[in-house]
Coordinates of C-alpha atoms and ligand atoms in Angstrom, one line a residue:
X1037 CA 106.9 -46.2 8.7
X1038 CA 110.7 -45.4 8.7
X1039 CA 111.7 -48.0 10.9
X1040 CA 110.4 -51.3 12.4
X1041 CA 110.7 -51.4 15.9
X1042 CA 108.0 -53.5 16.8
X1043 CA 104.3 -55.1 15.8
X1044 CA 102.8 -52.7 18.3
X1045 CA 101.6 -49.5 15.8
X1046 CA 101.3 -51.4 12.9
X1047 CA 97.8 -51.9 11.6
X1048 CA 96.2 -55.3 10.6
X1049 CA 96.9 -54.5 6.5
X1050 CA 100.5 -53.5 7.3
X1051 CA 101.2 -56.5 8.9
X1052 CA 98.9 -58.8 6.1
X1053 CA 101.3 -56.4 3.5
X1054 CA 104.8 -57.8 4.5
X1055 CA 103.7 -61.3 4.7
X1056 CA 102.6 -60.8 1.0
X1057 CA 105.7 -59.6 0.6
X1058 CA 107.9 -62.1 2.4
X1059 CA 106.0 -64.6 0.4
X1060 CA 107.3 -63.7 -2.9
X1061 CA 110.7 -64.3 -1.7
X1062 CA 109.6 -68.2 -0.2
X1063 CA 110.1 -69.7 -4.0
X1064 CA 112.8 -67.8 -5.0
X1065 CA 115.1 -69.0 -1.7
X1066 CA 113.7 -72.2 -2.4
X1067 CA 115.0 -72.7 -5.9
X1068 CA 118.1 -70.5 -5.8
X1069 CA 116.7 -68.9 -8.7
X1070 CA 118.3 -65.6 -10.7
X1071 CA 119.9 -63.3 -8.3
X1072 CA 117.6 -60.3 -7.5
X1073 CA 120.3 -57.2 -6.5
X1074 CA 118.0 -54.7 -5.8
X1075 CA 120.1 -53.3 -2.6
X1076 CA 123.6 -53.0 -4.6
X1077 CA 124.9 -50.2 -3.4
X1078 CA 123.2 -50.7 -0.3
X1079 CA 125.6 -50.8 3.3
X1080 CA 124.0 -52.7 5.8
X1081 CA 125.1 -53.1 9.3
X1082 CA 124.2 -56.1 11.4
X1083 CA 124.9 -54.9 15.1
X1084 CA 124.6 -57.5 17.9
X1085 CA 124.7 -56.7 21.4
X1086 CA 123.6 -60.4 22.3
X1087 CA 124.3 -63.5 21.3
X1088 CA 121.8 -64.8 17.8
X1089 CA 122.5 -67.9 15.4
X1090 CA 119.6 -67.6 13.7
X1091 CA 118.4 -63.8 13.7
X1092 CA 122.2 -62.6 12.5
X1093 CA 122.7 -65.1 10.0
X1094 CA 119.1 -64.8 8.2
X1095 CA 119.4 -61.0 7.7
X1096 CA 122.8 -61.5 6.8
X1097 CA 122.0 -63.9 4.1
X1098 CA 118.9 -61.8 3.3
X1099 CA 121.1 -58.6 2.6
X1100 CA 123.4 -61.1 0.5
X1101 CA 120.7 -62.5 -2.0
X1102 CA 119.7 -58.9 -2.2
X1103 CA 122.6 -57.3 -3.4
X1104 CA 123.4 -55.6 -0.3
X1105 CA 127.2 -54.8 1.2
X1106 CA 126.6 -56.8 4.7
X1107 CA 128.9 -55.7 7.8
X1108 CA 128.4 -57.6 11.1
X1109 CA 129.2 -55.8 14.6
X1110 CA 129.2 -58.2 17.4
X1111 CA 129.2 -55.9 20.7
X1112 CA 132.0 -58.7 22.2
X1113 CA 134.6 -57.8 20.3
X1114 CA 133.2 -53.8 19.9
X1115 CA 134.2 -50.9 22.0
X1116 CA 131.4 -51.2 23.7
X1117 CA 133.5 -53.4 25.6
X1118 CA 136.0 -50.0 26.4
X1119 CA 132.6 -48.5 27.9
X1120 CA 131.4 -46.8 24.7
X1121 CA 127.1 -45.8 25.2
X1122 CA 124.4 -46.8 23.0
X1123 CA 124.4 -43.2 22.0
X1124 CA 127.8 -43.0 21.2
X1125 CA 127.7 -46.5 19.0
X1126 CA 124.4 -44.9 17.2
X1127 CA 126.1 -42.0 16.1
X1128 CA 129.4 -44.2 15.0
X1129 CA 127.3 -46.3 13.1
X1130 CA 125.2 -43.3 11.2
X1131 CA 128.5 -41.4 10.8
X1132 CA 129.9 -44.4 8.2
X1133 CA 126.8 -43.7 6.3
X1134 CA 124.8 -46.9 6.5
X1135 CA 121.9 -47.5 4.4
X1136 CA 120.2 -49.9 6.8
X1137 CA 120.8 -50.7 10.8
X1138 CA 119.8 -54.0 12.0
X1139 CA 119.8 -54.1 15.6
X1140 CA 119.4 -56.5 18.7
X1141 CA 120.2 -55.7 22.2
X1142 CA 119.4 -56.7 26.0
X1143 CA 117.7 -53.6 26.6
X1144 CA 114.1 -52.8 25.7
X1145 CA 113.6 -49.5 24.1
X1146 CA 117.3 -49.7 22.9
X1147 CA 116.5 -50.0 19.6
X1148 CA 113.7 -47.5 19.3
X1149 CA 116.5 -44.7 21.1
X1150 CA 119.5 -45.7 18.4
X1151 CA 116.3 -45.5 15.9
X1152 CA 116.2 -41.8 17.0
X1153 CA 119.6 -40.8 16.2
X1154 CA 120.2 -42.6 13.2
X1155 CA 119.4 -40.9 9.6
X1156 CA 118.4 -44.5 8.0
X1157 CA 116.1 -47.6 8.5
X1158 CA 116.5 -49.2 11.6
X1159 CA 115.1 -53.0 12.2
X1160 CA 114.7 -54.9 15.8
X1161 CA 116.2 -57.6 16.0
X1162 CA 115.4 -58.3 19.5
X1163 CA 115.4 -55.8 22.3
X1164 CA 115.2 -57.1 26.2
X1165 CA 111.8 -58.2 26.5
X1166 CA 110.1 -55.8 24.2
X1167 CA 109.7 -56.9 21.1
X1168 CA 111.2 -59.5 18.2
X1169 CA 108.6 -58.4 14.8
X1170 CA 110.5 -59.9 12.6
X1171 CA 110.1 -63.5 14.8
X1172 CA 106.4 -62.9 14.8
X1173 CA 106.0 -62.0 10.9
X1174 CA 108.2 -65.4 10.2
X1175 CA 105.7 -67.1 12.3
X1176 CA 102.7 -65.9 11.4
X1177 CA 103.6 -66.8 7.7
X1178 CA 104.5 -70.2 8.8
X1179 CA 101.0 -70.6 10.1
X1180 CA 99.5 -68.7 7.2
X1181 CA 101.4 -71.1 4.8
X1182 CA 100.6 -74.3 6.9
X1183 CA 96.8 -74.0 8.1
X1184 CA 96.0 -71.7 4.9
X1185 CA 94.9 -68.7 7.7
X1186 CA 95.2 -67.5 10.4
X1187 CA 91.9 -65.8 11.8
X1188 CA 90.4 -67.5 13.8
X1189 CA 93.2 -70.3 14.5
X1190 CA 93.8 -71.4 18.4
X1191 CA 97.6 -70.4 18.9
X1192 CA 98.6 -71.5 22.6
X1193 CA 101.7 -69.9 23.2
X1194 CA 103.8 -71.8 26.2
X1195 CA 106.8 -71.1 28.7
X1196 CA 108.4 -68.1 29.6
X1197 CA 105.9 -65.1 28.9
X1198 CA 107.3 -62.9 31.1
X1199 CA 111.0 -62.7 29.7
X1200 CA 110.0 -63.3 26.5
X1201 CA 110.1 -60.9 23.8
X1202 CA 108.7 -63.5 20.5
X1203 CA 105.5 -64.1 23.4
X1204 CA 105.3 -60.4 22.7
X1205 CA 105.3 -59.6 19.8
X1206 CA 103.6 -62.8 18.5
X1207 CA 100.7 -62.3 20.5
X1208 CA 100.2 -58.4 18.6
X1209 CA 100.7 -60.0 15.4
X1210 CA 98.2 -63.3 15.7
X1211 CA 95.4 -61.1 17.8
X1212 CA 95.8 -58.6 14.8
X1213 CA 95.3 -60.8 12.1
X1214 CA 92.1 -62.3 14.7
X1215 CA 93.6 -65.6 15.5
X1216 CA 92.1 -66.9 19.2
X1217 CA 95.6 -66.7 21.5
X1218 CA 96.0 -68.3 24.4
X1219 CA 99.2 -67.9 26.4
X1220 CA 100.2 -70.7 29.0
X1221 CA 102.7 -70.6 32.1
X1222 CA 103.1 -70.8 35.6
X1223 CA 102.1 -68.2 37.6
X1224 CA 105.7 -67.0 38.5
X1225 CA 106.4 -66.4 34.6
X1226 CA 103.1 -65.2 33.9
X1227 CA 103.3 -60.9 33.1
X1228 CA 100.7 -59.5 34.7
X1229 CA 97.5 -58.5 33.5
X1230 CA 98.3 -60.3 30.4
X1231 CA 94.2 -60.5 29.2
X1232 CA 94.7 -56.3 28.1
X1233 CA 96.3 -58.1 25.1
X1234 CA 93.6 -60.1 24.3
X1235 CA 94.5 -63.3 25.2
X1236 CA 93.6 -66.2 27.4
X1237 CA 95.6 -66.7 30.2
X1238 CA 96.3 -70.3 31.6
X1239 CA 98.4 -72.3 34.2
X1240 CA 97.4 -75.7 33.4
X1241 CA 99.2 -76.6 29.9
X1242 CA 97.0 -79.5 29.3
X1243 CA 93.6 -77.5 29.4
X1244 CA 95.0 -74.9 27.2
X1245 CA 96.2 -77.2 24.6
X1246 CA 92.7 -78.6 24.2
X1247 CA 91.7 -78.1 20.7
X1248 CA 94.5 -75.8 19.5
X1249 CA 95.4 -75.5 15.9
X1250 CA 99.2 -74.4 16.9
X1251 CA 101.1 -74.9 20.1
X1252 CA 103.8 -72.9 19.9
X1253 CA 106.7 -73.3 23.1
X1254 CA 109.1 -70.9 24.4
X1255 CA 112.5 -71.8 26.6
X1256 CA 113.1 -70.7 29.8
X1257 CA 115.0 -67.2 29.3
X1258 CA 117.7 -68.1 32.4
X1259 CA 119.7 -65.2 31.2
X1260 CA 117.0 -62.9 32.3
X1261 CA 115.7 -64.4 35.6
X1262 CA 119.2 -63.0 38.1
X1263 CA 117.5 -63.0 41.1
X1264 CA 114.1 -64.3 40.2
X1265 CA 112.5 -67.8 40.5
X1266 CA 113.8 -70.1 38.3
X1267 CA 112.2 -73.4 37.7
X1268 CA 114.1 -76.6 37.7
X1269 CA 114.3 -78.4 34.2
X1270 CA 112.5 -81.8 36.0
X1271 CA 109.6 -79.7 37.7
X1272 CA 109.1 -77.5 34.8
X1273 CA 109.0 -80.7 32.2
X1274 CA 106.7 -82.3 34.3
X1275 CA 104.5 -79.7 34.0
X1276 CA 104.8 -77.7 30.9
X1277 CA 106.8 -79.6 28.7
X1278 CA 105.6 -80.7 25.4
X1279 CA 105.5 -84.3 25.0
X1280 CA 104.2 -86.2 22.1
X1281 CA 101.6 -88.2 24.9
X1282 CA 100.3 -84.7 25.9
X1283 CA 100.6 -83.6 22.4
X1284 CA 98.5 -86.7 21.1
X1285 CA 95.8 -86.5 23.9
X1286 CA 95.1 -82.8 23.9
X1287 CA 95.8 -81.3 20.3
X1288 CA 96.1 -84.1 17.7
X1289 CA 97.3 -83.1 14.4
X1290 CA 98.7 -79.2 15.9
X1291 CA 101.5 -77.3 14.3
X1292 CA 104.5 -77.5 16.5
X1293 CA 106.5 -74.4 16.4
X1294 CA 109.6 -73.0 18.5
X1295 CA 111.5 -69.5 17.7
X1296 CA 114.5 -71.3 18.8
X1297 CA 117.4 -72.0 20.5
X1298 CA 115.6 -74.9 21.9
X1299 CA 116.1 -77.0 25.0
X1300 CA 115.5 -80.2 24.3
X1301 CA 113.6 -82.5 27.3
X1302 CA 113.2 -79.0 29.2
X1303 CA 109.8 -77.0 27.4
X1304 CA 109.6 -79.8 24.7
X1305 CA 111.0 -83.7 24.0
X1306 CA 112.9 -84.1 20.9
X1307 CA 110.4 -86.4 19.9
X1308 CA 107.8 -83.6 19.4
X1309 CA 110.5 -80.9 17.7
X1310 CA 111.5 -83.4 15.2
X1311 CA 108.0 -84.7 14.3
X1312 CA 107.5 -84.9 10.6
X1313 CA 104.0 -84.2 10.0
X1314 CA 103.7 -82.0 12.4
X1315 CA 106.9 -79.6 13.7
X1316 CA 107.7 -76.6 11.4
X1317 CA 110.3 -75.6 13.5
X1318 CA 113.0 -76.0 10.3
X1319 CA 110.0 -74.1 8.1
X1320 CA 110.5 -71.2 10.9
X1321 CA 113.9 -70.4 10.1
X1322 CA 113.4 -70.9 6.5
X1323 CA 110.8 -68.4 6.5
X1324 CA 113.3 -66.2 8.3
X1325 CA 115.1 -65.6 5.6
X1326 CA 112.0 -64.7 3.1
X1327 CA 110.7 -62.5 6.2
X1328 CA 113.7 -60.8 6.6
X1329 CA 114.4 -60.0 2.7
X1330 CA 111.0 -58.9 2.6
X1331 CA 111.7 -55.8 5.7
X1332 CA 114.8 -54.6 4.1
X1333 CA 113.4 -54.5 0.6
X1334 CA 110.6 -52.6 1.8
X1335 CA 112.2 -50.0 4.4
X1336 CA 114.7 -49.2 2.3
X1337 CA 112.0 -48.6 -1.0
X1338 CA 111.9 -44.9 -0.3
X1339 CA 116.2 -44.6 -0.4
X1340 CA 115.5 -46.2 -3.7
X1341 CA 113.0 -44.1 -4.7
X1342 CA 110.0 -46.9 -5.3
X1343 CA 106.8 -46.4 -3.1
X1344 CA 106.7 -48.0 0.2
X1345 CA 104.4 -49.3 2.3
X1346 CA 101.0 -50.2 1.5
Ligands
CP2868 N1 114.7 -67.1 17.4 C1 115.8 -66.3 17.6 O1 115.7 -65.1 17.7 O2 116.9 -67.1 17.5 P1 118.4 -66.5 17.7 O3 118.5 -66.0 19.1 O4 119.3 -67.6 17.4 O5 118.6 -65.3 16.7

Protein backbone atom coordinates (compact mmCIF):
# COMPACT_ATOMS: atom_id res chain seq x y z
CA UNK A 1 0.00 0.00 0.00
CA UNK A 2 1.21 3.62 -1.00
CA UNK A 3 -1.18 5.38 1.10
CA UNK A 4 -3.50 4.76 4.03
CA UNK A 5 -6.82 5.87 3.47
CA UNK A 6 -8.75 3.67 5.41
CA UNK A 7 -8.97 0.02 7.32
CA UNK A 8 -11.28 -1.07 4.53
CA UNK A 9 -8.67 -3.04 1.95
CA UNK A 10 -6.32 -3.93 4.40
CA UNK A 11 -6.09 -7.52 5.30
CA UNK A 12 -6.17 -9.00 8.97
CA UNK A 13 -1.97 -9.42 8.96
CA UNK A 14 -1.57 -5.89 7.64
CA UNK A 15 -3.52 -4.50 10.28
CA UNK A 16 -1.87 -7.18 13.19
CA UNK A 17 1.65 -5.72 11.27
CA UNK A 18 1.38 -1.98 12.27
CA UNK A 19 0.20 -2.64 15.72
CA UNK A 20 3.49 -4.68 16.04
CA UNK A 21 4.97 -1.91 14.73
CA UNK A 22 3.36 0.88 16.74
CA UNK A 23 4.27 -1.19 19.70
CA UNK A 24 7.90 -0.88 19.41
CA UNK A 25 7.58 2.81 19.68
CA UNK A 26 5.10 2.47 23.14
CA UNK A 27 8.51 2.12 25.40
CA UNK A 28 10.56 4.35 23.61
CA UNK A 29 7.80 7.43 24.06
CA UNK A 30 7.45 6.23 27.42
CA UNK A 31 11.10 6.68 28.48
CA UNK A 32 12.18 9.49 26.23
CA UNK A 33 14.85 7.26 25.32
CA UNK A 34 17.81 8.07 22.44
CA UNK A 35 16.31 9.98 19.65
CA UNK A 36 15.57 7.69 16.57
CA UNK A 37 15.91 10.24 13.22
CA UNK A 38 15.03 7.97 10.79
CA UNK A 39 12.85 10.60 8.67
CA UNK A 40 15.73 13.52 8.62
CA UNK A 41 15.42 14.84 5.58
CA UNK A 42 11.93 13.96 5.50
CA UNK A 43 9.09 17.21 4.81
CA UNK A 44 5.95 16.39 6.25
CA UNK A 45 2.89 18.36 5.88
CA UNK A 46 0.06 18.25 8.44
CA UNK A 47 -3.04 19.72 6.48
CA UNK A 48 -6.19 20.31 8.41
CA UNK A 49 -9.36 21.29 6.98
CA UNK A 50 -11.17 20.72 10.43
CA UNK A 51 -10.64 21.42 13.66
CA UNK A 52 -8.21 18.33 15.66
CA UNK A 53 -6.30 18.68 19.24
CA UNK A 54 -5.45 15.44 19.36
CA UNK A 55 -5.00 13.90 15.74
CA UNK A 56 -2.72 17.21 14.64
CA UNK A 57 -0.63 17.33 17.50
CA UNK A 58 0.22 13.34 17.74
CA UNK A 59 1.48 13.19 14.13
CA UNK A 60 3.10 16.31 14.66
CA UNK A 61 4.95 15.05 17.62
CA UNK A 62 5.31 11.68 15.82
CA UNK A 63 7.22 13.34 12.76
CA UNK A 64 9.28 15.30 15.54
CA UNK A 65 10.73 12.25 17.47
CA UNK A 66 11.37 10.87 14.05
CA UNK A 67 13.52 13.20 12.63
CA UNK A 68 11.12 14.59 10.33
CA UNK A 69 10.76 18.55 9.04
CA UNK A 70 6.96 19.05 10.31
CA UNK A 71 4.83 21.87 8.52
CA UNK A 72 1.23 22.36 9.71
CA UNK A 73 -1.58 23.82 7.27
CA UNK A 74 -4.72 24.72 9.02
CA UNK A 75 -7.42 25.37 6.12
CA UNK A 76 -8.66 28.72 8.40
CA UNK A 77 -5.95 30.62 7.81
CA UNK A 78 -5.20 28.79 4.09
CA UNK A 79 -6.41 30.04 0.74
CA UNK A 80 -8.86 27.75 0.85
CA UNK A 81 -10.49 30.42 2.53
CA UNK A 82 -10.00 32.78 -1.14
CA UNK A 83 -11.98 29.71 -2.75
CA UNK A 84 -8.94 27.59 -3.65
CA UNK A 85 -10.33 23.49 -4.61
CA UNK A 86 -9.08 20.46 -3.05
CA UNK A 87 -7.53 19.83 -6.38
CA UNK A 88 -5.84 22.95 -6.56
CA UNK A 89 -4.44 22.65 -2.70
CA UNK A 90 -3.30 18.90 -3.74
CA UNK A 91 -1.28 19.97 -6.41
CA UNK A 92 0.23 23.09 -4.24
CA UNK A 93 1.14 20.78 -1.65
CA UNK A 94 2.88 18.03 -4.17
CA UNK A 95 4.50 20.98 -6.03
CA UNK A 96 6.72 21.94 -2.65
CA UNK A 97 7.87 18.45 -2.78
CA UNK A 98 6.63 16.83 0.36
CA UNK A 99 7.70 13.59 1.46
CA UNK A 100 4.58 12.67 3.45
CA UNK A 101 0.82 14.35 3.39
CA UNK A 102 -1.26 13.95 6.41
CA UNK A 103 -4.68 14.92 5.79
CA UNK A 104 -8.13 15.46 7.49
CA UNK A 105 -11.11 17.02 5.94
CA UNK A 106 -15.13 17.24 6.18
CA UNK A 107 -15.50 15.43 3.10
CA UNK A 108 -15.49 11.69 2.72
CA UNK A 109 -13.46 10.48 -0.17
CA UNK A 110 -11.38 13.87 0.09
CA UNK A 111 -8.54 12.25 1.05
CA UNK A 112 -8.51 9.26 -1.15
CA UNK A 113 -8.93 12.17 -4.36
CA UNK A 114 -5.86 14.51 -2.99
CA UNK A 115 -4.24 10.78 -2.60
CA UNK A 116 -4.67 10.61 -6.38
CA UNK A 117 -2.76 13.63 -7.38
CA UNK A 118 -0.13 13.61 -5.00
CA UNK A 119 3.41 11.79 -5.90
CA UNK A 120 3.95 10.80 -2.01
CA UNK A 121 2.37 8.93 0.97
CA UNK A 122 -0.83 10.24 1.91
CA UNK A 123 -2.42 9.43 5.58
CA UNK A 124 -6.28 10.05 6.71
CA UNK A 125 -6.63 11.79 9.30
CA UNK A 126 -10.23 11.93 9.30
CA UNK A 127 -12.50 12.36 6.24
CA UNK A 128 -16.45 13.25 6.72
CA UNK A 129 -17.82 10.13 7.92
CA UNK A 130 -15.55 7.77 6.08
CA UNK A 131 -12.99 6.66 7.84
CA UNK A 132 -10.34 7.64 10.91
CA UNK A 133 -7.56 4.23 10.64
CA UNK A 134 -5.22 5.70 12.48
CA UNK A 135 -8.10 6.16 15.57
CA UNK A 136 -8.96 2.49 15.12
CA UNK A 137 -5.20 1.13 15.03
CA UNK A 138 -4.58 3.40 18.43
CA UNK A 139 -7.53 1.68 19.73
CA UNK A 140 -7.21 -1.56 18.84
CA UNK A 141 -3.63 -1.52 20.42
CA UNK A 142 -5.06 -0.09 23.51
CA UNK A 143 -7.29 -3.15 23.82
CA UNK A 144 -4.62 -5.49 22.63
CA UNK A 145 -2.29 -4.02 25.32
CA UNK A 146 -5.04 -3.98 28.06
CA UNK A 147 -7.08 -7.36 27.72
CA UNK A 148 -3.85 -9.14 26.17
CA UNK A 149 -6.24 -9.79 22.69
CA UNK A 150 -8.52 -8.92 20.92
CA UNK A 151 -10.35 -11.99 19.12
CA UNK A 152 -13.00 -12.77 20.43
CA UNK A 153 -13.43 -9.60 22.99
CA UNK A 154 -17.16 -7.98 23.18
CA UNK A 155 -16.50 -4.27 22.01
CA UNK A 156 -19.97 -2.27 22.24
CA UNK A 157 -19.42 0.64 20.50
CA UNK A 158 -22.12 3.59 21.61
CA UNK A 159 -23.57 7.02 20.25
CA UNK A 160 -23.42 8.54 17.09
CA UNK A 161 -22.90 5.74 14.41
CA UNK A 162 -24.18 7.35 11.74
CA UNK A 163 -21.87 10.54 11.73
CA UNK A 164 -19.23 8.90 13.00
CA UNK A 165 -16.15 8.12 11.16
CA UNK A 166 -13.91 6.23 14.48
CA UNK A 167 -17.59 3.83 14.57
CA UNK A 168 -16.30 3.19 11.09
CA UNK A 169 -13.36 2.35 10.91
CA UNK A 170 -13.15 0.68 14.33
CA UNK A 171 -15.71 -1.67 13.60
CA UNK A 172 -13.35 -2.90 10.20
CA UNK A 173 -10.51 -3.12 12.40
CA UNK A 174 -11.98 -5.10 15.68
CA UNK A 175 -14.27 -7.52 13.15
CA UNK A 176 -10.92 -8.12 11.35
CA UNK A 177 -8.92 -9.06 14.07
CA UNK A 178 -12.44 -11.35 15.13
CA UNK A 179 -13.39 -9.41 18.13
CA UNK A 180 -17.57 -9.81 18.73
CA UNK A 181 -18.79 -5.88 17.95
CA UNK A 182 -21.77 -4.64 18.88
CA UNK A 183 -22.71 -1.13 17.92
CA UNK A 184 -25.49 0.72 20.12
CA UNK A 185 -27.77 3.85 19.30
CA UNK A 186 -30.98 5.16 18.77
CA UNK A 187 -32.67 4.37 15.82
CA UNK A 188 -32.37 8.03 14.34
CA UNK A 189 -28.37 7.69 14.50
CA UNK A 190 -28.38 4.18 13.65
CA UNK A 191 -26.77 3.84 9.57
CA UNK A 192 -28.68 1.56 7.99
CA UNK A 193 -28.12 -1.88 7.35
CA UNK A 194 -25.32 -1.71 9.75
CA UNK A 195 -25.37 -5.99 10.36
CA UNK A 196 -23.39 -6.11 6.47
CA UNK A 197 -20.44 -5.16 8.75
CA UNK A 198 -20.80 -7.80 11.00
CA UNK A 199 -21.98 -6.43 13.89
CA UNK A 200 -24.78 -6.51 16.34
CA UNK A 201 -27.02 -3.78 16.17
CA UNK A 202 -28.87 -2.42 19.34
CA UNK A 203 -31.18 0.40 20.70
CA UNK A 204 -31.27 -0.45 24.28
CA UNK A 205 -27.70 0.49 25.72
CA UNK A 206 -28.19 -1.51 28.84
CA UNK A 207 -28.80 -4.94 27.00
CA UNK A 208 -25.84 -4.34 24.85
CA UNK A 209 -23.52 -3.59 27.48
CA UNK A 210 -24.32 -6.95 29.08
CA UNK A 211 -21.16 -8.85 29.35
CA UNK A 212 -18.84 -6.64 27.28
CA UNK A 213 -15.14 -6.66 27.71
CA UNK A 214 -14.97 -2.87 26.19
CA UNK A 215 -17.54 -0.23 26.01
CA UNK A 216 -16.30 2.17 23.98
CA UNK A 217 -18.71 5.78 23.62
CA UNK A 218 -18.82 8.19 20.85
CA UNK A 219 -20.21 12.09 21.16
CA UNK A 220 -22.90 13.33 19.38
CA UNK A 221 -21.29 14.78 15.99
CA UNK A 222 -23.75 18.21 16.12
CA UNK A 223 -21.53 19.60 13.43
CA UNK A 224 -22.87 17.03 11.06
CA UNK A 225 -26.57 16.67 11.97
CA UNK A 226 -27.77 20.53 9.97
CA UNK A 227 -31.11 19.70 9.43
CA UNK A 228 -31.36 16.27 11.04
CA UNK A 229 -32.65 15.07 14.44
CA UNK A 230 -30.72 16.01 17.05
CA UNK A 231 -31.18 14.66 20.44
CA UNK A 232 -31.26 16.82 23.51
CA UNK A 233 -28.23 16.27 25.99
CA UNK A 234 -31.00 15.30 29.05
CA UNK A 235 -32.95 12.73 26.76
CA UNK A 236 -29.97 11.35 25.19
CA UNK A 237 -28.04 10.94 28.91
CA UNK A 238 -30.97 9.34 30.16
CA UNK A 239 -30.75 6.86 27.77
CA UNK A 240 -27.36 6.25 26.41
CA UNK A 241 -25.13 7.80 28.63
CA UNK A 242 -22.47 5.96 30.38
CA UNK A 243 -22.85 6.13 34.02
CA UNK A 244 -20.79 4.34 36.50
CA UNK A 245 -24.44 2.70 38.02
CA UNK A 246 -25.07 1.37 34.45
CA UNK A 247 -21.45 0.63 34.02
CA UNK A 248 -21.42 -1.40 37.48
CA UNK A 249 -24.71 -3.34 36.76
CA UNK A 250 -24.13 -4.32 33.18
CA UNK A 251 -20.32 -4.65 32.41
CA UNK A 252 -18.32 -4.71 35.70
CA UNK A 253 -14.66 -4.49 35.28
CA UNK A 254 -15.00 -3.14 31.13
CA UNK A 255 -12.46 -1.04 29.53
CA UNK A 256 -13.78 2.40 29.16
CA UNK A 257 -12.58 4.02 25.99
CA UNK A 258 -13.58 7.45 24.12
CA UNK A 259 -11.62 8.72 20.77
CA UNK A 260 -12.25 12.14 22.22
CA UNK A 261 -13.24 15.41 22.35
CA UNK A 262 -15.60 14.25 25.05
CA UNK A 263 -18.77 15.70 26.41
CA UNK A 264 -18.83 15.23 29.71
CA UNK A 265 -22.56 14.36 31.49
CA UNK A 266 -23.85 14.04 27.70
CA UNK A 267 -22.65 10.19 26.21
CA UNK A 268 -20.69 9.58 29.52
CA UNK A 269 -20.41 11.13 33.40
CA UNK A 270 -17.05 12.21 34.34
CA UNK A 271 -17.17 9.75 36.84
CA UNK A 272 -16.83 6.85 34.31
CA UNK A 273 -14.02 8.87 31.94
CA UNK A 274 -11.79 9.43 34.86
CA UNK A 275 -12.14 5.91 36.43
CA UNK A 276 -8.79 4.62 37.39
CA UNK A 277 -8.92 0.99 36.99
CA UNK A 278 -10.90 1.08 34.38
CA UNK A 279 -10.91 4.29 31.68
CA UNK A 280 -7.91 4.16 29.16
CA UNK A 281 -9.11 7.16 27.62
CA UNK A 282 -5.39 8.97 28.56
CA UNK A 283 -3.72 5.43 27.26
CA UNK A 284 -5.76 6.30 23.82
CA UNK A 285 -3.99 9.28 23.11
CA UNK A 286 -0.74 7.96 24.32
CA UNK A 287 -0.97 5.27 21.94
CA UNK A 288 -1.68 7.93 19.38
CA UNK A 289 1.54 8.93 19.22
CA UNK A 290 3.24 5.22 18.96
CA UNK A 291 0.36 4.52 16.28
CA UNK A 292 1.09 7.35 14.41
CA UNK A 293 5.12 7.04 14.36
CA UNK A 294 4.51 3.63 13.44
CA UNK A 295 2.35 4.83 9.75
CA UNK A 296 4.89 7.30 8.77
CA UNK A 297 7.81 5.04 9.45
CA UNK A 298 6.31 2.45 7.49
CA UNK A 299 4.74 4.45 4.38
CA UNK A 300 7.61 6.22 3.89
CA UNK A 301 10.13 2.78 4.06
CA UNK A 302 10.13 2.47 0.34
CA UNK A 303 11.32 6.60 -0.15
CA UNK A 304 14.01 5.30 2.12
CA UNK A 305 14.72 2.48 0.40
CA UNK A 306 13.97 -0.34 3.38
CA UNK A 307 11.14 -2.92 2.53
CA UNK A 308 7.71 -2.13 3.43
CA UNK A 309 4.89 -3.73 4.37
CA UNK A 310 4.60 -7.05 5.62
N1 LIG B 1 -10.08 11.51 18.31
C1 LIG B 1 -9.81 12.57 17.52
O1 LIG B 1 -9.73 12.46 16.30
O2 LIG B 1 -9.64 13.76 18.19
P1 LIG B 1 -9.30 15.17 17.50
O3 LIG B 1 -10.54 15.57 16.71
O4 LIG B 1 -9.02 16.10 18.64
O5 LIG B 1 -8.13 14.98 16.60
Amino acid sequence: HRHLTGIEGLEPHEITFLLDEAETWVEANRTRAAPDRRLAGFTQINAFFENSTRTLLSFEIAGKRLGADTVNMHAAQSSVKKGETLIDTAQTLNAMRADVIVIRHMSSGAVRLIADKVDCPVLNAGDGRHEHPTQALLDALTIRRRLGGIAHKRVVICGDLLHSRVARSNILALTALAAEVRVCAPSTLMPPAIERFGVTAFTDFDRAMEGADVVMMLRLQTERMAGGYVPSSREYHLRYGLTLERLAKHAPGALIMHPGPMNRGVEIDSAVADHVEQSAITEQVQMGVAVRMACLDVLTRRARGVEGWA
